[in-house]
Coordinates of C-alpha atoms in Angstrom, one line a residue:
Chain A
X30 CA 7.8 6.6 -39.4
X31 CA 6.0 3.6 -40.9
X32 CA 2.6 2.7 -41.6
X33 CA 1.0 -0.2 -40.4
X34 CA -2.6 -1.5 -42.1
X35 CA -4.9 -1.9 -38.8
X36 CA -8.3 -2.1 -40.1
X37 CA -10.3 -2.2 -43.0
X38 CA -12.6 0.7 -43.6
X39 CA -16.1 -0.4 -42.6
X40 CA -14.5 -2.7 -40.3
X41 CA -14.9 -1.2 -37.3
X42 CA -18.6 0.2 -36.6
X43 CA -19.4 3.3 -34.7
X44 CA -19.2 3.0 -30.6
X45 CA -17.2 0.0 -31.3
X46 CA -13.1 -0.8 -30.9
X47 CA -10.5 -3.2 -31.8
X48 CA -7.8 -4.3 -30.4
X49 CA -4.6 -4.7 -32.6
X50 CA -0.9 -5.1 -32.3
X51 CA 2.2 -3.5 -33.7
X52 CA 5.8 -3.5 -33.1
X53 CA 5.0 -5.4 -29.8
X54 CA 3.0 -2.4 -28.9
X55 CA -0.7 -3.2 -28.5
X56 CA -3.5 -0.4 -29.2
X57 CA -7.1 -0.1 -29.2
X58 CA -8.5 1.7 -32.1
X59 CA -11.8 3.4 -31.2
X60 CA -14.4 4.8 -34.1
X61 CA -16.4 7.4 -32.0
X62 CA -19.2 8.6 -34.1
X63 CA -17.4 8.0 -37.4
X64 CA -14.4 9.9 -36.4
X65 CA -10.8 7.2 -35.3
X66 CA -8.7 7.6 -32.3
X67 CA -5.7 5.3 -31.4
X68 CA -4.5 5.1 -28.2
X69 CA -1.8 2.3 -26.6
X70 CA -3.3 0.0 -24.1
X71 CA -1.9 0.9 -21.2
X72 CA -3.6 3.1 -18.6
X73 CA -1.0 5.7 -17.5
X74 CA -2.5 5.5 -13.7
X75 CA -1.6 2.0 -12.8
X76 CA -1.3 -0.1 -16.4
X77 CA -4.0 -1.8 -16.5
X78 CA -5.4 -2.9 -20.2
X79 CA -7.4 0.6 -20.4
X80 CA -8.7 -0.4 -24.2
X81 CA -10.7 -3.7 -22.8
X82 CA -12.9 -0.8 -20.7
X83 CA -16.0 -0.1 -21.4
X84 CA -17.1 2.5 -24.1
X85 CA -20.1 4.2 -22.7
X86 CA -21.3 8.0 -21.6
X87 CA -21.6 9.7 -18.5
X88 CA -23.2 11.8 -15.6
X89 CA -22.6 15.4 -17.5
X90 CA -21.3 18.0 -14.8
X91 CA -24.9 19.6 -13.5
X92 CA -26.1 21.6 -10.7
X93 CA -26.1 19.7 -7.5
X94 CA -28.9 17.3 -7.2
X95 CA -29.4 17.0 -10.7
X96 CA -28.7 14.5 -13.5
X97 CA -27.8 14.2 -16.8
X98 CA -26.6 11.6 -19.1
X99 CA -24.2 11.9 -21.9
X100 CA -21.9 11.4 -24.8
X101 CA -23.2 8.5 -25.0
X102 CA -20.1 6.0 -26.5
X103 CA -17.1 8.5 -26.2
X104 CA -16.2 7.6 -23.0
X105 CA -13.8 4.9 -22.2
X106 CA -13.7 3.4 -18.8
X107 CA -10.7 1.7 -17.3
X108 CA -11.5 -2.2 -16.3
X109 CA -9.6 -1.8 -13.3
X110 CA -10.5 1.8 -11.2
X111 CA -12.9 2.7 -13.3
X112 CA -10.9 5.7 -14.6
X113 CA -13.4 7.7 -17.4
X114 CA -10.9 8.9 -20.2
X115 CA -12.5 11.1 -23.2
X116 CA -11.9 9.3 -26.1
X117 CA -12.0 12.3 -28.4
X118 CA -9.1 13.6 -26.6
X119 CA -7.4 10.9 -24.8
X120 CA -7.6 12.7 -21.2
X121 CA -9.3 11.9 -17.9
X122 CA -12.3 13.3 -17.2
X123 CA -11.2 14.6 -13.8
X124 CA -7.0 15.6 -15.0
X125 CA -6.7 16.2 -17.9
X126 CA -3.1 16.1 -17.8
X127 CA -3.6 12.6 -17.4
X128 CA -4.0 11.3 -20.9
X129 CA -4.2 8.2 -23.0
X130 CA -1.2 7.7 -25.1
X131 CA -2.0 8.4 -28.9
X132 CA -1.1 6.7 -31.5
X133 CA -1.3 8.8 -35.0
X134 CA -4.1 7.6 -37.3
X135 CA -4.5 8.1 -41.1
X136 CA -8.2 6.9 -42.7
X137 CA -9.1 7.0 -47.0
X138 CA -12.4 8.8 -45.5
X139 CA -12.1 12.5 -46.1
X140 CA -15.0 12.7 -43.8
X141 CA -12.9 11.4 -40.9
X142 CA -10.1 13.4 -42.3
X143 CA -9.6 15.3 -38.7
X144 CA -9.4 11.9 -36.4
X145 CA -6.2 13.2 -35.1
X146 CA -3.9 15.9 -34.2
X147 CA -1.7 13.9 -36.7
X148 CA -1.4 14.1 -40.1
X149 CA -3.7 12.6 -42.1
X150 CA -2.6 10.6 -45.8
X151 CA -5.7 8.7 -47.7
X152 CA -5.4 5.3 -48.3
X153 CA -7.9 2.5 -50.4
X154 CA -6.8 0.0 -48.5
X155 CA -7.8 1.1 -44.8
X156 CA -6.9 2.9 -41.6
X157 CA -3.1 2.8 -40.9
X158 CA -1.7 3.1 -37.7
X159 CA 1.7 5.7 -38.2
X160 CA 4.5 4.7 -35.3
Chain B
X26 CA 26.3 -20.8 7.2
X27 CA 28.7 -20.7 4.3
X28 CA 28.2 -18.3 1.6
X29 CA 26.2 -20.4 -0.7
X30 CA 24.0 -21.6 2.1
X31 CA 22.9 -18.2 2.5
X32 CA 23.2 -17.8 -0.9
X33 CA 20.3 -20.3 -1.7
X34 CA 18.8 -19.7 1.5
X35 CA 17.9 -15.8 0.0
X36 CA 16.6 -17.2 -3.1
X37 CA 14.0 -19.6 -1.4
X38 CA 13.0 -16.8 0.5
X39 CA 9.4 -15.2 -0.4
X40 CA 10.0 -11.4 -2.2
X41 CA 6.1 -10.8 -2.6
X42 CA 2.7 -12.1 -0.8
X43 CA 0.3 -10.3 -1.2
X44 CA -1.8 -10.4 1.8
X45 CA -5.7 -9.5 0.2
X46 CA -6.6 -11.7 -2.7
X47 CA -10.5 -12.8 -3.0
X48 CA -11.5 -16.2 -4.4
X49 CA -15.2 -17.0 -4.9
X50 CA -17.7 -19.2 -5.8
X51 CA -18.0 -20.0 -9.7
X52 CA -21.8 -20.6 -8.9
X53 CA -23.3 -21.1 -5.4
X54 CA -24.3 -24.5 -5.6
X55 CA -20.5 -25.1 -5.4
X56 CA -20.6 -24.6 -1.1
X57 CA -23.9 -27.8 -1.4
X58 CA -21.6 -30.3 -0.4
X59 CA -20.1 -28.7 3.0
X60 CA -23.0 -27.4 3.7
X61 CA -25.5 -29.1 5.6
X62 CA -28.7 -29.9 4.1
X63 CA -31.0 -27.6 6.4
X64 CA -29.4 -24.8 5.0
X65 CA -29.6 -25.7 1.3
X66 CA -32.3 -23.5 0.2
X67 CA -31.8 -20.7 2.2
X68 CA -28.8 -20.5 0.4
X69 CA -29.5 -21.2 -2.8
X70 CA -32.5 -18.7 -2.9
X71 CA -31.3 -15.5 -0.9
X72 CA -28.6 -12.7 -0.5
X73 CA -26.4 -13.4 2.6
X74 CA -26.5 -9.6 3.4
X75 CA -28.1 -6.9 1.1
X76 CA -26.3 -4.3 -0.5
X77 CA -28.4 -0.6 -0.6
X78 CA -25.2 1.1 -2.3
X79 CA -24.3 0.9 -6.1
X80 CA -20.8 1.5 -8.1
X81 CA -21.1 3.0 -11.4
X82 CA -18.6 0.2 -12.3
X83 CA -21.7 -1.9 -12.6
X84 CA -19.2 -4.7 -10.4
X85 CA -17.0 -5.1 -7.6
X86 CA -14.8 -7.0 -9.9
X87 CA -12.4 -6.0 -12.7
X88 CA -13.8 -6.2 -16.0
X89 CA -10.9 -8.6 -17.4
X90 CA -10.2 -10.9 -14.7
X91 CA -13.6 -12.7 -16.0
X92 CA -12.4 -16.5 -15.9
X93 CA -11.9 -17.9 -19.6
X94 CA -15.2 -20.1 -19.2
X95 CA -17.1 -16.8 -18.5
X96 CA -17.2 -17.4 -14.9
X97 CA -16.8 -14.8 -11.7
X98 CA -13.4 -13.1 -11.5
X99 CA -11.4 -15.1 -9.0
X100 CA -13.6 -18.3 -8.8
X101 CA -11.1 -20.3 -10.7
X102 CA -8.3 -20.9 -8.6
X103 CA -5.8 -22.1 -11.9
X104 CA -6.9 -18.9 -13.4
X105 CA -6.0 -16.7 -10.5
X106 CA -2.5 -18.7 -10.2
X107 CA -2.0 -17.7 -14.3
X108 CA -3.5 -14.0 -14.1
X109 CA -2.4 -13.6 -11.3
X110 CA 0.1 -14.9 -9.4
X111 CA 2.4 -16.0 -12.0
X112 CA 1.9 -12.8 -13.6
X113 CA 3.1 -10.5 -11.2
X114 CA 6.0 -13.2 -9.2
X115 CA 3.5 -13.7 -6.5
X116 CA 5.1 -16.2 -3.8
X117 CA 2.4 -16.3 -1.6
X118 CA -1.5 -15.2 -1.9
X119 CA -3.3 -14.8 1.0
X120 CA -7.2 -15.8 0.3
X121 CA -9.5 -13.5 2.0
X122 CA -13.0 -15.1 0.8
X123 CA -15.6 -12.7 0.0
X124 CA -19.1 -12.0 0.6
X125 CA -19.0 -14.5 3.3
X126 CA -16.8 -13.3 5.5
X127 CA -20.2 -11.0 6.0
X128 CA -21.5 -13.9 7.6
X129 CA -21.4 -12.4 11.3
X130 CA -24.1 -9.7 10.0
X131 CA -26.8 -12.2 9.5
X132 CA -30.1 -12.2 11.5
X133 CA -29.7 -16.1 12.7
X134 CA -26.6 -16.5 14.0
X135 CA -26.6 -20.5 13.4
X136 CA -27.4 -19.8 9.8
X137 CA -24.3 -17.6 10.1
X138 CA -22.4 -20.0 11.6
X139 CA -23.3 -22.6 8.9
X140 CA -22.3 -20.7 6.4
X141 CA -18.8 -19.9 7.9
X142 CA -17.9 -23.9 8.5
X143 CA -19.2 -24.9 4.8
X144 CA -16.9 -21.7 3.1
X145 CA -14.0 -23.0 5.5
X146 CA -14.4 -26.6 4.2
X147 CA -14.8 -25.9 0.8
X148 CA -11.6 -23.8 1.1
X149 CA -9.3 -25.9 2.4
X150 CA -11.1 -28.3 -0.5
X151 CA -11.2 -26.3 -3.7
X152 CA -8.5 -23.8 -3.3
X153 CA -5.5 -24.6 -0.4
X154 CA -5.4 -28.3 -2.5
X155 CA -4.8 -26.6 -5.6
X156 CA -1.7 -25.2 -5.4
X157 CA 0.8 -24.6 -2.2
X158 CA 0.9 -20.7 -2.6
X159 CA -2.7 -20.4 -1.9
X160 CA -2.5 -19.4 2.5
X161 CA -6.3 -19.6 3.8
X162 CA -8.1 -17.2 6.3
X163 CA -10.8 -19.0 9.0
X164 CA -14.0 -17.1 8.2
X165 CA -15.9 -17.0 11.9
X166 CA -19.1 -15.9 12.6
X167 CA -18.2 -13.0 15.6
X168 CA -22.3 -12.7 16.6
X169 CA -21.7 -16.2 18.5
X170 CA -18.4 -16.1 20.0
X171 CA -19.2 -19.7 21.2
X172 CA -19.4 -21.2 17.6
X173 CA -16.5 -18.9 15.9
X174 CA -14.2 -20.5 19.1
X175 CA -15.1 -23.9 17.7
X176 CA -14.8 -23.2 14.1
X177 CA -10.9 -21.4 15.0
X178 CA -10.2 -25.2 17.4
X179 CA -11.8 -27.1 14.4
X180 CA -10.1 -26.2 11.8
X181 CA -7.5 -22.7 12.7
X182 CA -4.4 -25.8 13.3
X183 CA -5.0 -26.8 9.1
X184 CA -0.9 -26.5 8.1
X185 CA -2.7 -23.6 4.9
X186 CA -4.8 -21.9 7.3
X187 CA -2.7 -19.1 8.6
X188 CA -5.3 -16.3 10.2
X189 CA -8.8 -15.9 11.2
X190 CA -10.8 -12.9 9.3
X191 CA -14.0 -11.3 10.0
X192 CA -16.0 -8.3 8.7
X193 CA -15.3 -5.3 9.8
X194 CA -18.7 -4.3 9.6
X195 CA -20.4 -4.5 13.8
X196 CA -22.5 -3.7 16.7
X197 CA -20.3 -3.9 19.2
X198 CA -16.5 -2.1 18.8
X199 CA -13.7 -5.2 18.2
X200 CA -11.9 -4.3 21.4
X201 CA -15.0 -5.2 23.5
X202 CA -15.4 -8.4 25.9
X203 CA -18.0 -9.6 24.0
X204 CA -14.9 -10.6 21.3
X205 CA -12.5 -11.8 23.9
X206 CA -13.0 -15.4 23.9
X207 CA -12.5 -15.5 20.1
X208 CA -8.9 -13.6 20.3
X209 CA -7.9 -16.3 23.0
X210 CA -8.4 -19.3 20.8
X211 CA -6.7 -17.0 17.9
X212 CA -3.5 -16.5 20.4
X213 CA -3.8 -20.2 21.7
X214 CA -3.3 -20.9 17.8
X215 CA -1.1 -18.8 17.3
X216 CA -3.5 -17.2 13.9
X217 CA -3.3 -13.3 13.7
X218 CA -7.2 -11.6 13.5
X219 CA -8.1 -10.0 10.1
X220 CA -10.5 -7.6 9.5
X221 CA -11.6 -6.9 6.1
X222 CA -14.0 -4.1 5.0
X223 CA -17.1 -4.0 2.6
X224 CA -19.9 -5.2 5.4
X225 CA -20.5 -1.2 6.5
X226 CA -23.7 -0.4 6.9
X227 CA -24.9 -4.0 6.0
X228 CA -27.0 -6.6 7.4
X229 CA -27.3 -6.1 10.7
X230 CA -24.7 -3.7 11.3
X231 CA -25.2 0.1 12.3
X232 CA -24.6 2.9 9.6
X233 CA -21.1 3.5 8.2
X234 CA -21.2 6.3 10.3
X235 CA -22.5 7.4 13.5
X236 CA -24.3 10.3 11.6
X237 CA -26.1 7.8 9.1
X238 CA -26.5 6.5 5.5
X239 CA -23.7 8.0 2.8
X240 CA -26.2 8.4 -0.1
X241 CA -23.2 7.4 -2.6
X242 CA -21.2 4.1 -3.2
X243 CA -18.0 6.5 -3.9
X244 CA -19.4 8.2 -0.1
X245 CA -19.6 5.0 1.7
X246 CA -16.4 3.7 -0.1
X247 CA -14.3 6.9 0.9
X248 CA -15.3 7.1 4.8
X249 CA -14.4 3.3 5.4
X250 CA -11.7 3.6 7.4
X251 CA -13.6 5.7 10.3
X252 CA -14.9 2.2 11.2
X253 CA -11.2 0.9 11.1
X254 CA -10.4 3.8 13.7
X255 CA -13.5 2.7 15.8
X256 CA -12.1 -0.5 16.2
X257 CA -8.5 0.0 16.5
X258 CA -9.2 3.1 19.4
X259 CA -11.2 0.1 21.2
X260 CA -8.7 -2.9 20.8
X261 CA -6.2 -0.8 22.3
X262 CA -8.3 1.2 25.3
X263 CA -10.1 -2.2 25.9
X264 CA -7.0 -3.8 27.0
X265 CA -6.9 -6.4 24.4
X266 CA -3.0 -6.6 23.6
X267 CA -2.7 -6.4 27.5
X268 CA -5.1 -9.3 28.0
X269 CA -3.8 -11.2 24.9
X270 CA 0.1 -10.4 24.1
X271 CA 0.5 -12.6 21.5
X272 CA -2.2 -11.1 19.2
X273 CA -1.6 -9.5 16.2
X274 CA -4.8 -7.8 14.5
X275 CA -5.0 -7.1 10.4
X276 CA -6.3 -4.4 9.4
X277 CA -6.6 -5.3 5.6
X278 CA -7.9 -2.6 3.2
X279 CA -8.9 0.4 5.8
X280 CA -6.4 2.5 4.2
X281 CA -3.3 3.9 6.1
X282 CA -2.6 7.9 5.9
X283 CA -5.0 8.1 8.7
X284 CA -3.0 5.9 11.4
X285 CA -0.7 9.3 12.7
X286 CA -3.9 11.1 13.7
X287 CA -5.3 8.3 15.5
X288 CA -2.0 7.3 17.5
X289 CA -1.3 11.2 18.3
X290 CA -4.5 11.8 19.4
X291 CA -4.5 8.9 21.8
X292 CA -1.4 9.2 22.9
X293 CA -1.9 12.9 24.1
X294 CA -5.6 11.9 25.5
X295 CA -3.8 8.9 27.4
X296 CA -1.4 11.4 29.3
X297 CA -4.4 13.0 30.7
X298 CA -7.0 10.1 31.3
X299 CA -4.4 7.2 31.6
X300 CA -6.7 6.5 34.8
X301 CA -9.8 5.6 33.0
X302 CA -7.5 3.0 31.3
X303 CA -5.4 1.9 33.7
X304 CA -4.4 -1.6 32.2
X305 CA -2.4 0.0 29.7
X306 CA 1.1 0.0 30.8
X307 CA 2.1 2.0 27.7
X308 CA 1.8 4.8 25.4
X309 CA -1.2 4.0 22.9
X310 CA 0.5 3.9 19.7
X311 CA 3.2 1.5 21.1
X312 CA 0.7 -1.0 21.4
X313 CA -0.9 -0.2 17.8
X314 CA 2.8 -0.5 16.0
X315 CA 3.4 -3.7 17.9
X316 CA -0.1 -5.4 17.4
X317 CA -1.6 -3.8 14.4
X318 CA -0.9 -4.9 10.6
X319 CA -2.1 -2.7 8.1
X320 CA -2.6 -3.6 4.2
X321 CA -1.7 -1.3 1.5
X322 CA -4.5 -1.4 -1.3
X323 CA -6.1 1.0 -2.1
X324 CA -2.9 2.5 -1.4
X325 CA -3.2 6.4 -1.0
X326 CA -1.7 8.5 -4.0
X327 CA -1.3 12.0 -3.3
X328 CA 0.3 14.4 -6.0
X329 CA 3.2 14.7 -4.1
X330 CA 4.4 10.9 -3.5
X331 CA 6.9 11.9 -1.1
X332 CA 4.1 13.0 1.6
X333 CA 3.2 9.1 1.7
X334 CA 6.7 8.4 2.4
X335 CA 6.4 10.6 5.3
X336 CA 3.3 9.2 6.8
X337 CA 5.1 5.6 6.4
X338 CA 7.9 7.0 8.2
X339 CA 5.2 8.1 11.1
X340 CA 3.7 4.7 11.2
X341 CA 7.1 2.5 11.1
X342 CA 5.9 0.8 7.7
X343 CA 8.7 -0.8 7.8
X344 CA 7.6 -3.1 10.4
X345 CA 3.6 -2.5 10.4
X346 CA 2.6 -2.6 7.0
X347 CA 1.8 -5.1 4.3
X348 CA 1.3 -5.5 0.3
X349 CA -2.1 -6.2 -0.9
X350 CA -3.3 -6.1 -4.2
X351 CA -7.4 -6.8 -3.5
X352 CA -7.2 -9.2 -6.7
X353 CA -9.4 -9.3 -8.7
X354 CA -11.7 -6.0 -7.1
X355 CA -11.9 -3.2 -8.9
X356 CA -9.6 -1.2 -7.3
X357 CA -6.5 -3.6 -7.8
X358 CA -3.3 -2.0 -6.9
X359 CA -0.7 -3.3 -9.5
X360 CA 2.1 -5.1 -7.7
X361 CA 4.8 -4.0 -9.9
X362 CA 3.6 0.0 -10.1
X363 CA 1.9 0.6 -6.4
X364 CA 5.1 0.2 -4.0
X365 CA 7.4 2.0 -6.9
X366 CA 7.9 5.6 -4.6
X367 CA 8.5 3.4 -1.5
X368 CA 12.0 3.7 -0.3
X369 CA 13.8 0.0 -1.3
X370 CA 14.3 -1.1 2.5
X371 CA 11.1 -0.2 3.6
X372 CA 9.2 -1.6 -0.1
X373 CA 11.3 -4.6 0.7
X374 CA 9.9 -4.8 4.4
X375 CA 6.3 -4.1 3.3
X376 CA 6.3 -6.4 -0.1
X377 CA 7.4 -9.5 1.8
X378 CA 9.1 -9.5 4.9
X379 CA 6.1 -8.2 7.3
X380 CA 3.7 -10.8 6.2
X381 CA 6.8 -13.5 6.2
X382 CA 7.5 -12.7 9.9
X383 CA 3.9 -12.3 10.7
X384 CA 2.8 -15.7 8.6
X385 CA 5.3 -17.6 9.1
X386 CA 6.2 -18.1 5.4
X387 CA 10.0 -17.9 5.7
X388 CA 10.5 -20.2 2.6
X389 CA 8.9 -19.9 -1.4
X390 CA 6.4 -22.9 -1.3
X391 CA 7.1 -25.6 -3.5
X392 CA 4.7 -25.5 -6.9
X393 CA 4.4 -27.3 -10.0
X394 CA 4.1 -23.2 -11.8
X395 CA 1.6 -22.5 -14.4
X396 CA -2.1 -21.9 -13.7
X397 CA -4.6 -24.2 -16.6
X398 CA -3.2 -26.2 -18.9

């Protein structure tokens, strides 16, 4: 495993992304409400760029004939089929099964200590992308 | 032949074309000049055909095929040949216009007809010129037969022209007589008949379906195709591919999986009521796989990929189907990911060698390669 410097710490504000690159591999790294996900930007229905979608929220499963909007900013939407992937989790709204690919994140915040299934280190330098 | 005749022959020999790619207008004011001026405000200042449904995507197009200057996805033809066609190996790309194809659904049928000769003009003009893998569709206006002969006479012998399209969205099923006159210029040109969809429920066209309105974009979108079987079920019992036996019709983007019901259905119905139809001197779906071209996008994808295969197999993909990719429309089908399940003979067939046959594209055309500079 290696660790590769990504961001800086405030570098990336909440509801917002960037796009990096490493080993070849491009990945979109998303702070949703202060808390960092990586995930490689390639959408695993049809490979479009899925981390150039839009971050946004969504119709919240209701009662038929009724609406209501949501999770505002932790939903990222494909730029090609529109695909809706939870960006706390990485899966499709509709099949789950069908998830982003991770990549591992580690952050010097302690209060963003739990971005990740992965393991965390802390860092002064930044967020580091493990591969 | 000797070997390495054949040899280079297979390598100038097209291996995708992708039969459903949508160019546009980087701002309207770019159809002023082949229009004339009578028109000029009308179509500066209004909607061709309204549009009561609305995607959640916000857009028709995909987010990241926006044109480096900002502009409309697909309105910049050196663009689309970089993003595009270069991208994915893309030998030939069939234009299939946009929004004005819709023309044949206006309320004046000369403004209709206006707008169909400026697009064609500016076509050939701005995109054919550009680079020799751009093919061109004639965009008639169908609500005056008259005027879409004389556009398809004008302008349906241009060497890049190579088929006529229309909306899919009507009054009057395809197969009828009211359509006949335009078919026989078609076949006297030797141009296939495209439909594409997107006009349902539009401008003056009924409701996407005989029961009404679909209250949902994603509703409308889904139940497209039961237009598509309208007009197929009438081409056929109208007597159309008797009448006109040169005629192949393009059914781009109406889906596929459907096709078995519709053939079987006819097909029994014909052995009983073969009287009520009695110019057809075959089964149904004989005349459908010999005269009907189907595209792939959105191509279906069931769980169980290998149930597609099977309703290929049904439909003789092999000869009847093509690729498309609907570049750059939201629901793209990547070239390289969407054929992947197919068989190889039959993904071979349906990637390049049914539009070849049916277009006429038997070599690679001769480009300079790269999209902007």
């Amino acid at each position: 495993m290696s660790r590769h410097r990504v961001a800086g710490v405030d570098e990336i504000k909440a509801g917002e992304r960037k796009l990096v690159k490493v080993n070849g591999m491009e990945f979109g790294i998303f702070n949703v409400g202060g808390q960092y996900h990586a995930y490689r930007n390639v959408c695993p229905h049809a490979g479009a760029d899925v981390c150039v979608g839009t971050i946004c929220g969504t119709l919240l499963p209701t009662p038929v004939y009724e609406y209501s909007y949501g999770r505002e900013n932790e939903i990222l939407r494909c730029p090609w089929h529109g695909w809706e992937f939870d960006l706390k989790t990485g899966e499709h709204l509709v099949d789950p099964d069908m998830r982003l690919r991770s990549g591992k994140l580690e952050s010097i915040s302690d209060s963003s200590e739990n971005l990740e299934r992965g393991e965390l280190e802390t860092d002064e330098d930044g967020i580091f992308l493990i591969l | 032949m000797t070997q390495q005749q054949q040899s280079t022959n297979d390598l100038d020999r097209p291996k995708l074309i992708d039969t459903d790619v949508h160019n546009t207008f980087a701002s309207p004011a770019e159809l002023l000049p082949y229009l004339p001026k009578v028109w000029h405000e009308q179509w500066l200042n209004s909607e061709l055909i309204g549009n009561p449904w609305y995607s959640s995507l916000g857009s028709v197009n995909r987010r990241d095929a926006v044109t480096p200057s900002g502009g409309q996805p697909g309105s910049d033809p050196k663009y689309m040949i970089e993003h595009h066609l270069d991208a994915f190996d893309i030998d030939y790309a069939i234009l299939t216009g946009h929004i004005v194809i819709n023309c044949s659904l206006h309320v004046d049928p000369d403004y209709g007809s206006a707008i169909a000769s400026a697009y064609n003009d500016y076509m050939v003009d701005q995109w054919l010129k550009v680079d020799p893998r751009f093919k061109g569709s004639l965009v008639i206006n169908f609500s005056d037969p008259e005027a879409a002969v004389k556009e398809i006479q004008r302008l349906g012998g241009h060497p890049n022209i190579v088929q006529v399209i229309m909306c899919s969205g009507a009054r009057i099923p395809f197969g009828q007589r009211h359509y006949h006159r335009i078919y026989e210029a078609a076949e006297q040109m030797n141009l296939p008949v495209a439909i594409h969809p997107g006009s349902e429920g539009k401008g003056l066209a009924y409701p996407p379906t005989p029961s009404g309105y679909p209250t949902r974009y994603m509703e409308w979108h889904n139940i497209l195709p039961i237009n598509y079987m309208a007009h197929i079920n009438s081409l056929v019992c109208e007597g159309v591919f008797e009448k006109f036996p040169k005629l192949k019709f393009v059914a781009i983007e109406g889906g596929i999986a459907w096709l078995p019901h519709l053939m079987w259905r006819m097909d029994k119905n014909y052995k009983a009521l073969r009287d009520s139809t009695p110019w057809l001197k075959r089964l149904p779906s004989e005349y459908i796989l010999e005269h009907i071209r189907l595209t792939t996008q959105p191509i279906e994808e069931p769980a169980n990929h290998k149930q597609l295969v099977e309703i290929f197999n049904m439909i003789d993909a092999g000869k009847t189907v093509m690729f498309a990719s609907d570049y750059p429309h939201w629901d793209f089908d990547n070239p390289k990911l969407a054929l992947a399940k197919i068989p190889k003979e039959m993904r071979v067939r349906i990637q390049s060698e049914n539009a070849i046959e049916l277009y006429g594209l038997q070599q690679k055309a001769k480009h300079e390669g790269g999209g902007l500079e």
